[in-house]
Coordinates of C-alpha atoms and ligand atoms in Angstrom, one line a residue:
Chain A
M16 CA 38.9 135.1 106.2
E17 CA 41.3 132.2 106.5
L18 CA 40.6 130.2 109.7
Y19 CA 44.1 130.9 111.0
N20 CA 43.6 134.6 110.8
Q21 CA 40.3 134.3 112.6
L22 CA 42.0 132.4 115.4
K23 CA 44.7 135.1 115.5
S24 CA 42.2 137.8 116.2
D25 CA 41.6 136.4 119.7
V26 CA 44.1 137.8 122.3
R27 CA 44.2 134.4 123.9
F28 CA 45.7 132.9 120.7
I29 CA 48.5 135.4 120.9
E30 CA 49.1 134.5 124.5
G31 CA 48.7 130.8 124.0
L32 CA 50.9 130.1 121.0
K33 CA 54.2 131.9 120.8
S34 CA 56.1 129.3 118.8
C35 CA 55.9 125.6 119.3
M36 CA 59.0 123.5 118.9
N37 CA 57.0 120.2 118.9
C38 CA 58.8 118.8 122.0
G39 CA 55.7 117.1 123.4
V40 CA 56.2 118.1 127.0
C41 CA 52.6 119.2 127.0
T42 CA 51.4 115.8 125.9
A43 CA 53.5 114.1 128.5
I44 CA 51.8 116.1 131.3
C45 CA 48.3 116.2 129.7
P46 CA 45.6 114.1 131.5
A47 CA 43.4 114.2 128.4
A48 CA 46.2 112.7 126.3
E49 CA 46.4 109.9 128.8
F50 CA 42.7 108.9 128.7
F51 CA 41.5 110.1 125.3
D52 CA 42.8 109.9 121.8
Y53 CA 44.2 113.4 122.1
D54 CA 47.6 115.0 121.6
P55 CA 48.1 118.7 122.3
R56 CA 51.5 118.6 120.6
V57 CA 49.9 117.5 117.3
L58 CA 47.2 120.1 117.7
M59 CA 49.7 122.9 118.1
S60 CA 51.6 121.6 115.1
V61 CA 48.4 121.6 112.9
I62 CA 47.7 125.2 113.9
Q63 CA 51.2 126.3 113.3
S64 CA 51.0 124.9 109.8
K65 CA 48.3 127.5 109.1
D66 CA 46.7 125.0 106.7
N67 CA 43.1 126.0 106.3
T68 CA 41.9 122.5 105.4
Q69 CA 43.6 120.9 108.4
I70 CA 42.3 123.6 110.7
E71 CA 38.8 123.1 109.4
E72 CA 39.1 119.4 110.0
L73 CA 40.2 120.0 113.6
L74 CA 37.3 122.4 114.2
K75 CA 34.9 119.7 113.0
S76 CA 36.5 116.9 115.1
D77 CA 36.1 115.4 118.5
T78 CA 39.7 116.3 119.2
I79 CA 39.2 119.9 120.5
W80 CA 36.5 118.7 122.9
N81 CA 38.8 116.3 124.7
C82 CA 40.8 118.9 126.7
G83 CA 39.9 119.1 130.4
Q84 CA 41.1 122.7 130.8
C85 CA 43.4 121.9 133.7
M86 CA 46.1 124.1 132.3
S87 CA 48.9 121.8 133.4
C88 CA 50.4 122.3 129.9
K89 CA 50.9 126.0 130.7
T90 CA 53.2 125.3 133.6
R91 CA 55.4 122.9 131.7
C92 CA 55.7 124.2 128.2
P93 CA 59.3 125.4 127.8
R94 CA 58.2 128.0 125.3
G95 CA 55.4 129.4 127.5
N96 CA 52.7 128.2 125.2
C97 CA 49.3 127.1 126.6
P98 CA 47.5 124.5 124.4
G99 CA 44.6 124.6 126.9
L100 CA 44.1 128.3 126.0
I101 CA 44.3 127.6 122.3
I102 CA 41.6 125.0 122.8
S103 CA 39.3 127.7 124.0
V104 CA 39.9 129.8 120.9
L105 CA 39.3 126.8 118.7
R106 CA 36.1 125.9 120.4
K107 CA 34.9 129.4 120.1
L108 CA 35.5 129.4 116.4
S109 CA 34.0 125.9 116.0
Q110 CA 30.8 127.1 117.6
E111 CA 30.6 130.4 115.6
M112 CA 31.0 128.5 112.4
G113 CA 28.6 125.7 113.4
Y114 CA 31.4 123.1 112.9
F115 CA 30.8 121.8 116.4
T116 CA 27.7 119.9 115.4
E117 CA 29.9 117.8 113.0
S118 CA 31.4 115.8 115.9
K119 CA 29.7 113.8 118.6
K120 CA 31.6 115.5 121.4
G121 CA 31.1 119.0 119.9
R122 CA 27.3 118.4 119.8
Q123 CA 27.4 118.1 123.6
Q124 CA 27.7 121.9 123.8
Y125 CA 24.0 122.0 123.4
A126 CA 23.4 120.0 126.6
I127 CA 25.9 122.2 128.5
V128 CA 24.1 125.4 127.5
K129 CA 20.8 123.9 128.6
A130 CA 22.2 122.8 131.9
I131 CA 24.8 125.3 133.0
G132 CA 23.8 128.3 130.9
K133 CA 20.3 128.2 132.1
T134 CA 21.3 127.7 135.8
M135 CA 23.7 130.7 135.6
L136 CA 21.0 133.1 134.3
E137 CA 18.2 131.8 136.6
H138 CA 20.1 131.3 139.8
G139 CA 23.1 133.5 139.4
Y140 CA 25.5 130.6 140.0
C141 CA 26.6 127.8 137.7
V142 CA 25.4 125.0 140.0
Y143 CA 22.3 124.8 142.2
P144 CA 21.2 121.9 144.3
E145 CA 18.1 121.2 142.3
I146 CA 20.0 120.5 139.1
V147 CA 22.2 117.8 140.6
V148 CA 19.4 115.2 140.3
P149 CA 20.5 111.9 141.8
A150 CA 19.1 109.9 138.8
A151 CA 21.4 111.8 136.5
H152 CA 24.2 111.8 139.0
P153 CA 24.5 108.3 140.4
E154 CA 28.2 109.0 141.1
Q155 CA 27.2 111.5 143.8
G156 CA 26.2 108.6 146.0
P157 CA 23.7 108.0 148.8
V158 CA 24.8 110.9 151.0
W159 CA 24.1 113.4 148.2
E160 CA 20.7 111.7 147.6
W161 CA 19.9 112.3 151.3
V162 CA 21.0 115.9 151.0
F163 CA 18.9 116.3 147.8
N164 CA 15.8 114.8 149.3
N165 CA 16.1 116.9 152.4
K166 CA 17.5 120.1 151.0
E167 CA 15.7 122.6 153.2
A168 CA 16.6 120.8 156.5
V169 CA 20.2 120.0 155.5
Y170 CA 21.1 123.4 154.2
D171 CA 19.3 125.0 157.1
R172 CA 21.3 122.9 159.6
L173 CA 24.5 124.2 157.9
G174 CA 23.6 127.8 158.2
A175 CA 22.8 128.3 154.5
N176 CA 20.0 130.6 153.2
L177 CA 18.7 128.3 150.5
A178 CA 16.4 130.1 148.0
M179 CA 15.7 132.9 150.5
E180 CA 16.2 136.7 150.2
G181 CA 19.3 138.4 151.7
A182 CA 22.9 137.3 151.9
G183 CA 24.4 133.9 152.5
T184 CA 25.0 130.5 150.9
L185 CA 22.6 129.5 148.1
R186 CA 20.4 132.5 148.6
K187 CA 17.9 133.7 146.0
I188 CA 19.7 136.2 143.8
A189 CA 17.7 139.4 143.6
T190 CA 16.0 140.2 140.2
K191 CA 18.0 143.4 139.8
N192 CA 21.2 141.4 140.0
L193 CA 20.0 138.7 137.5
A194 CA 19.0 141.5 135.2
E195 CA 22.5 143.0 135.3
I196 CA 24.0 139.6 134.4
K197 CA 21.5 139.2 131.6
A198 CA 22.3 142.7 130.3
I199 CA 26.0 141.8 130.3
F200 CA 25.3 138.6 128.4
D201 CA 23.2 140.6 125.9
Q202 CA 25.9 143.3 125.5
T203 CA 28.9 141.1 125.2
G204 CA 27.9 138.3 122.9
G205 CA 26.9 135.8 125.7
T206 CA 23.3 135.6 124.7
E207 CA 24.2 135.5 121.0
L208 CA 26.5 132.5 121.6
F209 CA 23.7 130.6 123.4
E210 CA 21.5 131.3 120.4
T211 CA 24.2 130.3 117.9
I212 CA 24.7 127.0 119.7
E213 CA 21.0 126.4 119.9
N214 CA 20.3 127.2 116.3
F215 CA 23.0 125.0 114.8
S216 CA 22.0 122.2 117.2
R217 CA 18.4 122.4 116.1
K218 CA 19.4 122.3 112.5
K219 CA 21.5 119.3 113.2
A220 CA 18.8 117.5 115.3
K221 CA 16.4 118.0 112.4
G222 CA 19.0 116.7 109.9
M223 CA 19.5 113.6 112.1
G224 CA 15.7 113.1 112.3
M225 CA 15.8 113.7 116.0
M226 CA 13.4 116.6 116.2
K227 CA 9.7 116.0 116.9
E228 CA 7.0 117.8 115.1
D229 CA 6.4 120.1 118.1
G230 CA 10.1 121.1 117.8
K231 CA 11.1 119.2 120.9
M232 CA 14.5 117.4 120.7
D233 CA 14.7 115.5 124.0
N234 CA 16.1 112.4 122.3
Y235 CA 18.9 114.5 120.8
T236 CA 19.8 116.0 124.2
E237 CA 19.5 112.6 126.0
G238 CA 21.8 111.1 123.5
L239 CA 24.4 113.9 124.0
M240 CA 24.4 113.4 127.8
N241 CA 24.5 109.6 127.7
G242 CA 26.8 109.1 124.7
Chain B
M3 CA 74.1 123.8 143.6
N4 CA 73.6 127.5 143.4
N5 CA 71.6 128.3 146.6
K6 CA 71.5 132.0 146.0
K7 CA 69.6 131.5 142.8
N8 CA 67.2 129.2 144.4
T9 CA 66.5 131.7 147.2
A10 CA 65.9 134.3 144.6
D11 CA 63.5 132.1 142.7
W12 CA 61.6 131.3 145.9
G13 CA 61.2 135.0 146.6
K14 CA 59.0 135.3 143.5
Y15 CA 56.4 133.0 145.0
Q16 CA 55.9 134.8 148.3
K17 CA 52.7 136.4 147.3
E18 CA 51.2 139.3 149.1
I19 CA 48.0 138.4 151.0
A20 CA 45.9 141.2 152.4
D21 CA 45.7 141.4 156.2
D22 CA 42.1 142.5 156.7
N23 CA 38.9 143.9 155.2
Y24 CA 38.0 141.4 152.6
Y25 CA 35.2 141.1 150.1
Y26 CA 34.0 137.4 150.1
A27 CA 33.4 135.9 146.7
R28 CA 31.5 132.7 147.0
S29 CA 31.9 129.6 144.9
C30 CA 29.2 127.8 142.9
I31 CA 30.5 124.4 143.9
R32 CA 31.5 125.1 147.4
Q33 CA 28.2 126.5 148.4
N34 CA 26.4 123.5 147.0
F35 CA 28.6 120.8 148.4
F36 CA 30.3 122.4 151.3
P37 CA 28.0 125.0 152.7
G38 CA 29.4 124.4 156.2
S39 CA 32.9 125.2 155.0
E40 CA 31.8 128.7 153.9
R41 CA 30.2 129.2 157.3
T42 CA 33.4 127.9 159.0
F43 CA 35.6 130.2 157.0
L44 CA 33.5 133.3 157.9
K45 CA 33.5 132.2 161.6
I46 CA 37.2 131.7 161.7
L47 CA 37.9 135.1 160.1
T48 CA 35.4 137.1 162.2
Q49 CA 35.4 135.3 165.5
E50 CA 38.8 133.8 165.8
L51 CA 40.9 136.3 163.9
G52 CA 38.8 139.4 164.4
K53 CA 38.8 140.3 160.7
T54 CA 36.2 142.1 158.7
I55 CA 34.8 140.3 155.7
Y56 CA 31.8 141.4 153.7
D57 CA 29.3 138.8 152.5
D58 CA 27.6 140.5 149.6
Q59 CA 24.1 139.4 148.5
N60 CA 24.7 141.1 145.1
H61 CA 27.6 138.8 144.2
T62 CA 27.0 136.1 141.5
S63 CA 28.9 133.4 139.7
C64 CA 32.1 134.6 137.8
T65 CA 30.9 132.4 134.9
G66 CA 34.0 130.3 135.4
I67 CA 32.4 126.9 134.7
G68 CA 30.6 128.4 131.7
Y69 CA 33.8 129.9 130.5
H70 CA 35.8 126.7 130.7
T71 CA 33.0 124.7 129.1
D72 CA 33.2 127.4 126.3
I73 CA 29.5 128.4 126.4
V74 CA 30.4 131.8 127.7
P75 CA 32.6 134.1 125.6
F76 CA 35.7 135.6 127.2
E77 CA 34.3 139.1 126.7
T78 CA 31.2 138.1 128.8
S79 CA 33.3 136.6 131.6
Q80 CA 35.5 139.7 131.6
T81 CA 32.5 141.9 132.0
V82 CA 30.9 139.8 134.7
V83 CA 34.1 139.9 136.6
A84 CA 34.3 143.6 136.0
R85 CA 30.9 143.8 137.7
Q86 CA 32.2 141.9 140.7
F87 CA 35.1 144.3 140.9
S88 CA 32.5 147.1 140.9
L89 CA 30.7 145.4 143.8
V90 CA 34.0 145.3 145.7
G91 CA 34.2 149.1 145.2
D92 CA 30.5 149.6 146.2
A93 CA 31.4 147.9 149.5
G94 CA 34.3 150.3 150.0
L95 CA 36.8 147.5 149.9
E96 CA 40.0 146.7 148.0
N97 CA 40.7 143.1 148.9
M98 CA 39.0 140.0 147.5
A99 CA 38.8 136.7 149.3
V100 CA 37.9 134.2 146.6
S101 CA 36.5 130.9 147.7
C102 CA 36.7 129.1 144.3
V103 CA 39.9 128.1 142.6
T104 CA 38.4 128.4 139.1
S105 CA 37.2 131.9 139.9
F106 CA 40.7 132.7 141.4
G107 CA 42.3 131.5 138.2
L108 CA 39.8 133.4 136.0
Y109 CA 40.3 136.7 137.9
N110 CA 44.1 136.3 137.4
E111 CA 43.7 135.5 133.8
I112 CA 41.5 138.5 133.2
V113 CA 43.6 141.0 135.1
E114 CA 46.8 139.7 133.4
T115 CA 45.0 139.9 130.0
W116 CA 44.0 143.5 130.7
K117 CA 47.7 144.4 131.6
E118 CA 49.0 142.8 128.4
F119 CA 46.2 144.0 126.1
P120 CA 44.9 147.3 127.5
E121 CA 42.3 147.5 124.8
T122 CA 40.5 144.5 126.4
E123 CA 40.2 146.3 129.7
A124 CA 38.8 149.4 127.9
K125 CA 36.3 147.2 126.1
A126 CA 35.2 145.5 129.4
R127 CA 34.8 149.0 131.0
E128 CA 32.7 150.1 128.0
N129 CA 30.6 146.9 128.1
L130 CA 30.0 147.1 131.8
K131 CA 29.0 150.8 131.6
K132 CA 26.6 150.1 128.7
A133 CA 25.0 147.1 130.3
T134 CA 24.7 148.2 133.9
G135 CA 25.9 151.8 134.2
R136 CA 28.7 150.6 136.5
E137 CA 32.3 151.5 136.8
F138 CA 35.1 149.7 138.6
Q139 CA 38.6 149.6 140.0
I140 CA 40.8 146.5 139.9
P141 CA 41.0 145.3 143.5
K142 CA 44.4 145.9 145.2
N143 CA 44.7 142.3 146.4
I144 CA 43.1 139.1 145.1
A145 CA 43.7 136.2 147.4
H146 CA 42.3 132.7 147.5
T147 CA 40.6 131.9 150.8
S148 CA 43.1 129.2 151.4
D149 CA 45.9 131.9 151.2
I150 CA 44.2 133.7 154.0
I151 CA 44.0 130.6 156.2
Y152 CA 47.6 129.9 155.3
K153 CA 48.6 133.5 156.3
F154 CA 47.0 133.1 159.7
R155 CA 47.9 129.5 160.3
E156 CA 50.0 130.3 163.4
E157 CA 47.2 132.4 164.9
I158 CA 44.9 129.4 164.4
W159 CA 47.4 127.1 165.9
N160 CA 47.7 129.3 169.0
K161 CA 43.9 128.8 169.5
R162 CA 44.0 125.1 168.9
K163 CA 41.9 122.4 170.7
Y164 CA 43.4 119.6 168.6
S165 CA 46.5 119.0 166.5
L166 CA 46.7 116.9 163.4
T167 CA 48.1 113.9 165.3
N168 CA 47.0 110.4 166.0
S169 CA 45.9 110.5 169.6
L170 CA 46.8 106.9 170.3
T171 CA 50.2 106.8 168.8
G172 CA 51.1 110.5 169.2
K173 CA 52.4 110.4 165.6
P174 CA 51.5 113.1 163.0
L175 CA 48.6 112.3 160.7
K176 CA 49.7 111.6 157.2
I177 CA 47.9 114.1 155.0
V178 CA 47.8 114.4 151.2
D179 CA 47.5 118.0 149.9
H180 CA 45.7 118.5 146.7
I181 CA 46.0 122.0 145.1
G182 CA 43.4 122.9 142.5
C183 CA 45.1 123.2 139.1
H184 CA 43.9 126.8 138.5
Y185 CA 45.4 128.0 141.8
A186 CA 49.0 128.3 140.4
K187 CA 49.5 126.2 137.2
V188 CA 48.7 129.2 135.0
F189 CA 50.2 132.0 137.0
P190 CA 52.7 130.4 139.4
E191 CA 53.6 133.7 141.0
K192 CA 50.0 134.1 142.2
G193 CA 50.1 131.1 144.4
V194 CA 52.1 130.6 147.7
G195 CA 55.1 128.5 146.6
G196 CA 54.3 128.6 142.9
A197 CA 53.2 125.6 140.9
E198 CA 56.1 123.4 141.7
F199 CA 56.2 123.6 145.5
P200 CA 52.8 125.1 146.5
K201 CA 52.9 125.6 150.3
V202 CA 49.5 126.8 150.8
L203 CA 48.1 123.6 152.2
S204 CA 51.3 121.8 153.2
G205 CA 52.1 124.9 155.3
M206 CA 48.9 124.6 157.2
V207 CA 49.4 120.8 157.7
K208 CA 52.9 121.3 159.0
S209 CA 52.0 124.1 161.3
W210 CA 49.1 122.1 162.8
G211 CA 51.1 119.0 163.6
G212 CA 50.5 116.8 160.6
E213 CA 52.8 115.3 158.0
I214 CA 52.6 115.8 154.3
V215 CA 52.5 112.8 152.0
D216 CA 54.7 113.3 148.9
Y217 CA 53.6 110.8 146.3
P218 CA 54.2 110.5 142.5
E219 CA 50.9 112.0 141.3
R220 CA 50.8 114.8 143.8
R221 CA 50.4 117.5 141.2
H222 CA 48.1 115.5 138.8
C223 CA 44.6 117.0 138.2
C224 CA 41.6 115.6 140.1
G225 CA 40.0 115.2 136.7
F226 CA 37.0 117.6 136.9
G227 CA 37.7 118.6 133.3
F228 CA 34.6 120.9 133.2
R229 CA 32.7 119.4 130.2
Q230 CA 34.3 116.0 131.0
Y231 CA 32.4 115.8 134.3
L232 CA 29.3 117.8 133.4
V233 CA 28.4 115.5 130.4
K234 CA 27.6 112.1 131.8
A235 CA 29.1 110.4 128.7
N236 CA 32.5 111.9 129.4
R237 CA 32.6 111.2 133.2
G238 CA 35.0 108.3 132.8
Y239 CA 37.7 110.9 132.3
S240 CA 37.1 112.5 135.8
L241 CA 36.9 109.1 137.5
S242 CA 40.1 107.8 135.8
N243 CA 42.1 110.8 136.9
T244 CA 41.1 110.6 140.5
K245 CA 41.7 106.8 140.4
K246 CA 45.2 107.5 139.2
K247 CA 45.9 109.8 142.1
L248 CA 44.3 107.4 144.6
E249 CA 46.4 104.5 143.3
S250 CA 49.5 106.6 143.6
M251 CA 48.9 107.8 147.1
A252 CA 47.5 104.4 148.5
P253 CA 50.9 102.8 149.4
F254 CA 51.6 105.8 151.7
Q255 CA 48.5 105.1 153.7
P256 CA 47.3 108.7 154.1
D257 CA 44.9 109.4 157.0
A258 CA 43.2 112.2 155.0
I259 CA 43.3 114.3 151.9
V260 CA 42.9 118.1 152.0
A261 CA 42.1 120.2 149.0
N262 CA 41.8 124.0 148.4
C263 CA 39.5 123.7 145.5
P264 CA 35.9 122.8 146.3
G265 CA 35.5 120.8 143.1
C266 CA 38.6 118.6 143.8
A267 CA 37.4 117.9 147.3
M268 CA 34.0 116.9 146.1
F269 CA 35.3 114.6 143.3
M270 CA 38.0 112.9 145.4
D271 CA 35.3 112.1 147.9
K272 CA 32.6 110.9 145.5
W273 CA 34.8 109.0 143.1
Q274 CA 36.0 106.8 146.0
Y275 CA 32.4 105.7 146.4
V276 CA 32.1 105.0 142.7
L277 CA 35.3 103.0 142.7
S278 CA 34.1 101.0 145.6
Q279 CA 30.9 100.3 143.7
M280 CA 32.4 99.6 140.3
E281 CA 35.6 97.8 141.2
G282 CA 35.1 96.8 144.8
K283 CA 38.2 98.7 145.7
T284 CA 38.2 100.7 148.9
Y285 CA 41.1 102.9 149.7
G286 CA 42.5 103.8 153.2
E287 CA 44.2 101.7 155.8
A288 CA 41.0 100.3 157.3
K289 CA 39.3 100.0 153.9
L290 CA 36.8 102.7 154.9
G291 CA 37.9 105.2 152.3
I292 CA 40.2 108.2 152.7
P293 CA 38.4 111.2 154.2
V294 CA 38.6 114.3 152.1
L295 CA 38.6 117.6 153.9
T296 CA 38.4 121.2 152.8
Y297 CA 41.0 123.4 154.4
E298 CA 38.2 125.2 156.2
E299 CA 37.1 121.9 157.8
M300 CA 40.7 121.0 158.6
A301 CA 41.1 124.4 160.3
G302 CA 37.8 124.0 162.1
L303 CA 38.9 120.6 163.4
V304 CA 42.1 122.1 164.8
L305 CA 39.9 124.8 166.5
G306 CA 37.6 122.0 167.9
Y307 CA 34.5 123.0 166.1
N308 CA 31.5 120.7 166.0
P309 CA 32.0 118.6 162.9
W310 CA 28.2 118.6 162.2
D311 CA 28.2 122.4 162.2
M312 CA 30.9 122.3 159.5
G313 CA 29.0 119.8 157.3
L314 CA 31.2 116.7 157.6
Q315 CA 27.9 114.7 157.4
M316 CA 27.7 115.8 153.8
H317 CA 30.8 113.8 152.8
Q318 CA 30.4 110.4 151.1
V319 CA 33.5 109.0 152.7
D320 CA 32.9 108.9 156.4
C321 CA 35.0 111.3 158.4
E322 CA 34.3 109.7 161.8
P323 CA 37.3 107.3 161.7
L324 CA 39.5 110.4 161.3
L325 CA 37.8 112.1 164.3
K326 CA 38.3 109.0 166.4
K327 CA 42.0 108.9 165.4
M328 CA 42.3 112.5 166.5
G329 CA 40.6 111.7 169.8
Y330 CA 38.0 114.2 168.9
D331 CA 35.2 115.0 171.4
Y332 CA 32.0 114.9 169.3
D333 CA 28.5 113.5 169.4
P334 CA 28.0 110.7 166.8
Q335 CA 24.2 110.7 167.5
A336 CA 23.9 114.3 166.4
K337 CA 25.2 113.7 162.9
Y338 CA 21.8 113.7 161.0
I339 CA 19.9 116.0 163.4
G340 CA 18.4 119.2 162.0
V341 CA 18.0 122.6 163.7
D342 CA 14.6 121.4 165.1
G343 CA 16.3 118.7 167.0
K344 CA 14.8 116.0 164.8
Q345 CA 16.4 113.4 162.6
I346 CA 16.6 114.7 159.0
G347 CA 14.9 112.4 156.5
L348 CA 13.3 109.0 157.0
K349 CA 16.6 107.1 157.0
T350 CA 20.2 108.0 157.5
P351 CA 22.3 107.9 154.4
V352 CA 24.8 105.1 153.7
V353 CA 28.3 106.4 154.2
M354 CA 30.9 105.2 151.8
L355 CA 29.9 101.6 150.9
Ligands
LIG13 S1 55.3 121.8 125.4 FE1 55.1 123.7 124.3 S2 56.7 123.7 122.7 FE2 56.4 121.6 123.5 S3 55.0 120.7 122.0 FE3 53.8 121.5 123.7 S4 53.2 123.5 123.1 FE4 54.9 122.9 121.8
LIG14 S1 44.6 122.2 129.6 FE1 44.0 120.6 128.1 S2 45.7 120.3 126.8 FE2 46.5 121.3 128.6 S3 47.2 119.7 129.9 FE3 45.1 120.1 130.5 S4 43.8 118.7 129.4 FE4 45.9 118.8 128.4

């Protein structure tokens, strides 16, 4: 199927691109356009062209990974378009086709699956104190380091229920609930997407000579995180 | 100017916020970085306002961070959210109090998608049933937790111990309000005051004696950017956005920043530290940084709560100068003391610089 038609099969594409008049208001408000080489107006224009070659290029580029998903463009677009939503559709297709490994920023998806995907399924929430390791998060500063090093006492002081059974802040999520989430991921393509990202990434790491004989690809992952 | 039209427009943004009987949906970021705010919110609701709110141990992430980093398909997020709706029903409730702005935005996106494309709702129902055997009703009311504090701001004011004023000069404290992007930028009619004039935080500040700082980058994103913060190599994006805001608000000399999104509050706090380290630039009148509060903490201060019960010791920018300005009665010695009465950790952390 032509890439444009594949994009169109996602309801978010219908919601996000009614018709773009190329005014550039989205670019004017876009924080990503300010700090990165990124222009949502151009992106909308390329898609609207329905040109397969250009869309494929886009899916293989860093461009689509620059958006910060703030959705400021949605508020301002005079046509009610939402480039941020279109980005989600493009990223989805880029991952399904394996195109994401063709760009440096696209390859970062592997590191995100390993961090956030794993935490979500293991702890039931996307973030958990033990994953915000100060060495990897120097920006969190000395107060966070103090919290991190004294997790039990600090969270206890603040009435949390860290890693314990029952209700409350940062509690341990019961196995039956984690099993329901996992079953939903299996049923709805969530698990499959993790595997797709992993498989294409492994292939890429191998191609880049960054996979060890034991199948480990720590250097590849490190490189993704640190740029 | 056609005032009639303006009034009619404004009417669109007076959202309905349920009065009582809430299901509490926790936030991944808030519970990690502002556990005391969650506690404070529940305390205000139950003890000050006499409301019923259910804290459900079966609740999980809505997958929002995974969704906006694109590692979780939309269908998966819809079904996880459908499961949460099912939990609300299990609890015999119809109103959600959502702590996270990303979750709040995602619930709205999903419910609106279901309205527009009924086949997606049917699919989510089928998926949830197959995966978990569950069924669900869409909750009657979905409010952000800041909406609820906004709704009861006068009741909170009536129980006040402090106001948002400088106790020495008697003048209102100058407060910057920062609204999380996903609160109203996608669906303006879901936020109090819409995307252009969100009143949810400024309404609290004004009711509690403070003054709002209107500055050029007031509506600019904090810069979280999901993958832009999570991947270390991209973090400059997050930092640059917060810097843009700080530079823009600095000339107005704000006494504090208040945010309704836990991520925004955390970033605006931590990035001030990074800027002080990287560029030697420290914001705030006394060059001690601008304290960043959650609205739960701000409400708790008005009610005279112990700042160390609310977790102000977890902030990187020191909040004590603000407490002193307010003439707050608190114990500085108790800041790093644990429940056992002993100092937590070998040394106290360095605040700000
Ligand atoms: S603001 Fe809307 S119409 Fe204008 S360029 Fe952007 S998407 Fe197109
Ligand atoms: S959602 Fe993406 S494209 Fe839209 S304004 Fe934000 S960063 Fe720019």
